[in-house]
Amino acid sequence: MPTMLPILEQLLVLQDRDQRVSRIKAELARIPHELAAIEAAVKAESAKLEQLKQQAIELEKNRKKLELDAESKRSQVAKYRAQSSAIKSNVEYQALLREIAQAEEEIRRIEDEELVLMEQAEQLQPQVRAAQQALAEAQNKASNDRAAVQRRADVLEAELVKLQTERADLARQIEPDVLSRYERLLKSKRDAVVVPIRNGNCGGCHLHVPPQVCLTARSGTELVSCDYCGRILYWPAD
Ligand SMILES: [Zn+2]
Protein backbone atom coordinates (compact mmCIF):
# COMPACT_ATOMS: atom_id res chain seq x y z
CA MET A 1 0.00 0.00 0.00
CA PRO A 2 1.65 3.25 -1.11
CA THR A 3 1.77 5.96 1.46
CA MET A 4 1.45 9.59 0.64
CA LEU A 5 3.62 12.31 2.08
CA PRO A 6 1.59 14.68 4.23
CA ILE A 7 3.06 17.59 2.25
CA LEU A 8 1.69 16.04 -0.95
CA GLU A 9 -1.74 15.76 0.58
CA GLN A 10 -1.53 19.43 1.54
CA LEU A 11 -0.34 20.41 -1.93
CA LEU A 12 -3.19 18.48 -3.53
CA VAL A 13 -5.73 20.30 -1.39
CA LEU A 14 -4.02 23.60 -2.17
CA GLN A 15 -4.07 22.77 -5.88
CA ASP A 16 -7.75 21.85 -5.68
CA ARG A 17 -8.53 25.26 -4.13
CA ASP A 18 -6.39 27.04 -6.72
CA GLN A 19 -8.15 25.24 -9.53
CA ARG A 20 -11.54 26.08 -8.07
CA VAL A 21 -10.50 29.71 -7.64
CA SER A 22 -9.40 29.93 -11.26
CA ARG A 23 -12.60 28.25 -12.50
CA ILE A 24 -14.70 30.72 -10.51
CA LYS A 25 -12.65 33.66 -11.79
CA ALA A 26 -13.13 32.44 -15.35
CA GLU A 27 -16.86 32.12 -14.76
CA LEU A 28 -17.03 35.62 -13.25
CA ALA A 29 -15.09 36.96 -16.24
CA ARG A 30 -17.81 35.63 -18.55
CA ILE A 31 -20.56 37.50 -16.72
CA PRO A 32 -20.12 40.86 -18.49
CA HIS A 33 -20.47 39.03 -21.82
CA GLU A 34 -23.61 37.29 -20.60
CA LEU A 35 -25.07 40.65 -19.52
CA ALA A 36 -24.12 42.16 -22.89
CA ALA A 37 -25.88 39.29 -24.68
CA ILE A 38 -29.01 39.91 -22.58
CA GLU A 39 -28.98 43.62 -23.54
CA ALA A 40 -28.33 42.74 -27.20
CA ALA A 41 -31.44 40.52 -27.29
CA VAL A 42 -33.60 43.43 -26.11
CA LYS A 43 -31.91 45.83 -28.52
CA ALA A 44 -32.60 43.49 -31.44
CA GLU A 45 -36.35 43.39 -30.66
CA SER A 46 -36.38 47.12 -30.11
CA ALA A 47 -34.69 47.69 -33.48
CA LYS A 48 -37.27 45.45 -35.23
CA LEU A 49 -40.13 47.47 -33.72
CA GLU A 50 -38.42 50.74 -34.56
CA GLN A 51 -37.99 49.65 -38.16
CA LEU A 52 -41.68 48.74 -38.51
CA LYS A 53 -42.72 52.05 -36.95
CA GLN A 54 -40.43 53.85 -39.34
CA GLN A 55 -42.06 51.99 -42.24
CA ALA A 56 -45.48 53.09 -41.01
CA ILE A 57 -44.32 56.71 -40.76
CA GLU A 58 -42.86 56.51 -44.27
CA LEU A 59 -46.12 55.09 -45.67
CA GLU A 60 -48.17 57.81 -43.98
CA LYS A 61 -45.81 60.51 -45.26
CA ASN A 62 -46.08 59.20 -48.82
CA ARG A 63 -49.84 58.87 -48.54
CA LYS A 64 -50.15 62.49 -47.36
CA LYS A 65 -48.02 63.61 -50.26
CA LEU A 66 -50.33 61.77 -52.67
CA GLU A 67 -53.33 63.33 -50.97
CA LEU A 68 -51.86 66.79 -51.54
CA ASP A 69 -51.11 65.91 -55.17
CA ALA A 70 -54.70 64.77 -55.72
CA GLU A 71 -55.96 67.89 -54.00
CA SER A 72 -53.96 70.17 -56.27
CA LYS A 73 -55.14 68.23 -59.35
CA ARG A 74 -58.74 68.64 -58.20
CA SER A 75 -58.39 72.40 -57.85
CA GLN A 76 -56.74 72.40 -61.28
CA VAL A 77 -59.82 70.68 -62.69
CA ALA A 78 -62.07 73.17 -60.91
CA LYS A 79 -60.04 76.01 -62.45
CA TYR A 80 -60.34 74.44 -65.93
CA ARG A 81 -64.07 74.11 -65.52
CA ALA A 82 -64.35 77.76 -64.45
CA GLN A 83 -62.31 78.76 -67.52
CA SER A 84 -64.41 76.64 -69.89
CA SER A 85 -67.46 78.98 -69.84
CA ALA A 86 -65.31 81.88 -71.04
CA ILE A 87 -63.89 79.97 -74.03
CA LYS A 88 -65.35 80.82 -77.42
CA SER A 89 -63.35 78.63 -79.79
CA ASN A 90 -64.37 75.00 -80.12
CA VAL A 91 -60.77 73.93 -80.65
CA GLU A 92 -59.70 75.56 -77.41
CA TYR A 93 -62.74 74.09 -75.67
CA GLN A 94 -61.87 70.58 -76.87
CA ALA A 95 -58.29 71.12 -75.74
CA LEU A 96 -59.46 72.14 -72.29
CA LEU A 97 -61.75 69.10 -72.05
CA ARG A 98 -58.73 66.92 -72.86
CA GLU A 99 -56.77 68.67 -70.10
CA ILE A 100 -59.62 68.01 -67.67
CA ALA A 101 -59.88 64.35 -68.69
CA GLN A 102 -56.12 63.96 -68.30
CA ALA A 103 -56.17 65.55 -64.85
CA GLU A 104 -59.04 63.36 -63.75
CA GLU A 105 -57.23 60.33 -65.02
CA GLU A 106 -54.22 61.45 -62.99
CA ILE A 107 -56.43 61.89 -59.90
CA ARG A 108 -57.72 58.33 -60.25
CA ARG A 109 -54.18 57.04 -60.57
CA ILE A 110 -53.11 58.93 -57.44
CA GLU A 111 -56.13 57.67 -55.52
CA ASP A 112 -55.31 54.09 -56.52
CA GLU A 113 -51.77 54.60 -55.28
CA GLU A 114 -53.09 56.04 -52.04
CA LEU A 115 -55.28 52.99 -51.59
CA VAL A 116 -52.29 50.69 -52.02
CA LEU A 117 -50.36 52.62 -49.36
CA MET A 118 -53.31 52.49 -46.99
CA GLU A 119 -53.56 48.72 -47.44
CA GLN A 120 -49.85 48.40 -46.76
CA ALA A 121 -50.21 50.52 -43.62
CA GLU A 122 -53.08 48.32 -42.48
CA GLN A 123 -51.04 45.17 -43.05
CA LEU A 124 -48.25 46.70 -41.04
CA GLN A 125 -50.41 47.16 -37.94
CA PRO A 126 -50.47 43.50 -36.77
CA GLN A 127 -46.71 43.33 -37.39
CA VAL A 128 -46.18 46.40 -35.21
CA ARG A 129 -48.36 44.89 -32.47
CA ALA A 130 -46.46 41.58 -32.69
CA ALA A 131 -43.15 43.43 -32.47
CA GLN A 132 -44.38 45.41 -29.45
CA GLN A 133 -45.40 42.14 -27.83
CA ALA A 134 -42.04 40.55 -28.66
CA LEU A 135 -40.19 43.54 -27.22
CA ALA A 136 -42.21 43.41 -24.00
CA GLU A 137 -41.46 39.69 -23.68
CA ALA A 138 -37.77 40.26 -24.40
CA GLN A 139 -37.62 43.00 -21.76
CA ASN A 140 -39.34 40.76 -19.27
CA LYS A 141 -37.01 37.87 -20.04
CA ALA A 142 -33.99 40.19 -19.87
CA SER A 143 -34.99 41.39 -16.44
CA ASN A 144 -35.31 37.79 -15.20
CA ASP A 145 -32.05 36.77 -16.87
CA ARG A 146 -30.22 39.78 -15.46
CA ALA A 147 -31.44 38.93 -11.95
CA ALA A 148 -30.41 35.27 -12.39
CA VAL A 149 -26.95 36.26 -13.59
CA GLN A 150 -26.60 38.67 -10.68
CA ARG A 151 -27.63 35.97 -8.20
CA ARG A 152 -25.10 33.58 -9.71
CA ALA A 153 -22.41 36.27 -9.58
CA ASP A 154 -23.17 36.85 -5.90
CA VAL A 155 -22.89 33.14 -5.15
CA LEU A 156 -19.62 32.92 -7.09
CA GLU A 157 -18.16 35.98 -5.35
CA ALA A 158 -19.00 34.52 -1.94
CA GLU A 159 -17.53 31.17 -2.95
CA LEU A 160 -14.41 32.90 -4.22
CA VAL A 161 -13.85 34.74 -0.95
CA LYS A 162 -14.34 31.48 0.97
CA LEU A 163 -11.91 29.57 -1.25
CA GLN A 164 -9.31 32.33 -1.13
CA THR A 165 -9.46 32.38 2.65
CA GLU A 166 -9.11 28.59 2.78
CA ARG A 167 -6.27 28.79 0.32
CA ALA A 168 -4.42 31.37 2.40
CA ASP A 169 -4.85 29.23 5.55
CA LEU A 170 -3.55 26.14 3.72
CA ALA A 171 -0.61 28.02 2.23
CA ARG A 172 0.47 29.17 5.68
CA GLN A 173 0.77 25.53 6.78
CA ILE A 174 3.04 24.54 3.89
CA GLU A 175 6.83 24.80 4.10
CA PRO A 176 7.83 28.05 2.40
CA ASP A 177 10.33 26.47 -0.03
CA VAL A 178 7.81 23.82 -1.15
CA LEU A 179 5.14 26.48 -1.44
CA SER A 180 7.31 28.73 -3.57
CA ARG A 181 8.28 25.77 -5.78
CA TYR A 182 4.59 24.97 -6.20
CA GLU A 183 3.70 28.59 -6.95
CA ARG A 184 6.52 28.99 -9.48
CA LEU A 185 5.23 25.89 -11.28
CA LEU A 186 1.67 27.16 -11.14
CA LYS A 187 2.75 30.43 -12.74
CA SER A 188 4.45 28.69 -15.66
CA LYS A 189 2.05 25.76 -16.19
CA ARG A 190 -1.25 27.46 -15.33
CA ASP A 191 -2.89 24.07 -14.78
CA ALA A 192 -2.21 21.01 -12.65
CA VAL A 193 1.30 21.10 -11.22
CA VAL A 194 0.93 18.26 -8.71
CA VAL A 195 0.17 15.30 -10.97
CA PRO A 196 -0.17 11.54 -10.63
CA ILE A 197 2.11 9.02 -12.31
CA ARG A 198 -0.08 7.06 -14.73
CA ASN A 199 1.22 3.97 -16.54
CA GLY A 200 4.74 5.11 -15.79
CA ASN A 201 4.16 8.54 -17.32
CA CYS A 202 3.97 12.06 -15.90
CA GLY A 203 0.32 13.13 -15.57
CA GLY A 204 1.27 16.61 -16.81
CA CYS A 205 3.56 16.24 -19.82
CA HIS A 206 2.86 12.51 -20.36
CA LEU A 207 6.53 11.68 -20.74
CA HIS A 208 8.13 8.61 -19.22
CA VAL A 209 9.03 8.67 -15.53
CA PRO A 210 12.14 6.58 -14.67
CA PRO A 211 11.39 3.49 -12.50
CA GLN A 212 13.56 4.82 -9.66
CA VAL A 213 11.49 8.00 -9.48
CA CYS A 214 8.30 5.91 -9.58
CA LEU A 215 9.58 3.86 -6.68
CA THR A 216 10.43 6.93 -4.62
CA ALA A 217 7.02 8.42 -5.35
CA ARG A 218 5.37 5.16 -4.40
CA SER A 219 7.28 4.83 -1.16
CA GLY A 220 6.19 8.29 -0.12
CA THR A 221 9.51 9.19 1.42
CA GLU A 222 10.29 12.37 -0.45
CA LEU A 223 8.91 14.85 -2.94
CA VAL A 224 9.78 13.97 -6.55
CA SER A 225 9.48 15.91 -9.77
CA CYS A 226 9.17 15.11 -13.45
CA ASP A 227 12.56 15.48 -15.16
CA TYR A 228 10.96 17.03 -18.24
CA CYS A 229 8.34 19.47 -17.02
CA GLY A 230 9.26 19.86 -13.36
CA ARG A 231 5.75 19.07 -12.08
CA ILE A 232 5.53 17.49 -8.64
CA LEU A 233 4.68 13.78 -8.99
CA TYR A 234 2.70 11.50 -6.73
CA TRP A 235 1.69 7.88 -6.81
CA PRO A 236 -2.11 7.64 -7.04
CA ALA A 237 -3.97 5.74 -4.29
CA ASP A 238 -5.08 2.98 -6.69
ZN1 LIG B 1 6.19 15.99 -16.76
GROMACS .gro file of C-alpha atoms and ligand atoms in nm, residues 189 195 201-209 225-233, ligand 1:
model
   21
  189LYS     CA    1   0.205   2.576  -1.619
  195VAL     CA    2   0.017   1.530  -1.097
  201ASN     CA    3   0.416   0.854  -1.732
  202CYS     CA    4   0.397   1.206  -1.590
  203GLY     CA    5   0.032   1.313  -1.557
  204GLY     CA    6   0.127   1.661  -1.681
  205CYS     CA    7   0.356   1.624  -1.982
  206HIS     CA    8   0.286   1.251  -2.036
  207LEU     CA    9   0.653   1.168  -2.074
  208HIS     CA   10   0.813   0.861  -1.922
  209VAL     CA   11   0.903   0.867  -1.553
  225SER     CA   12   0.948   1.591  -0.977
  226CYS     CA   13   0.917   1.511  -1.345
  227ASP     CA   14   1.256   1.548  -1.516
  228TYR     CA   15   1.096   1.703  -1.824
  229CYS     CA   16   0.834   1.947  -1.702
  230GLY     CA   17   0.926   1.986  -1.336
  231ARG     CA   18   0.575   1.907  -1.208
  232ILE     CA   19   0.553   1.749  -0.864
  233LEU     CA   20   0.468   1.378  -0.899
  239ZN      ZN   21   0.619   1.599  -1.676
   0.00000   0.00000   0.00000
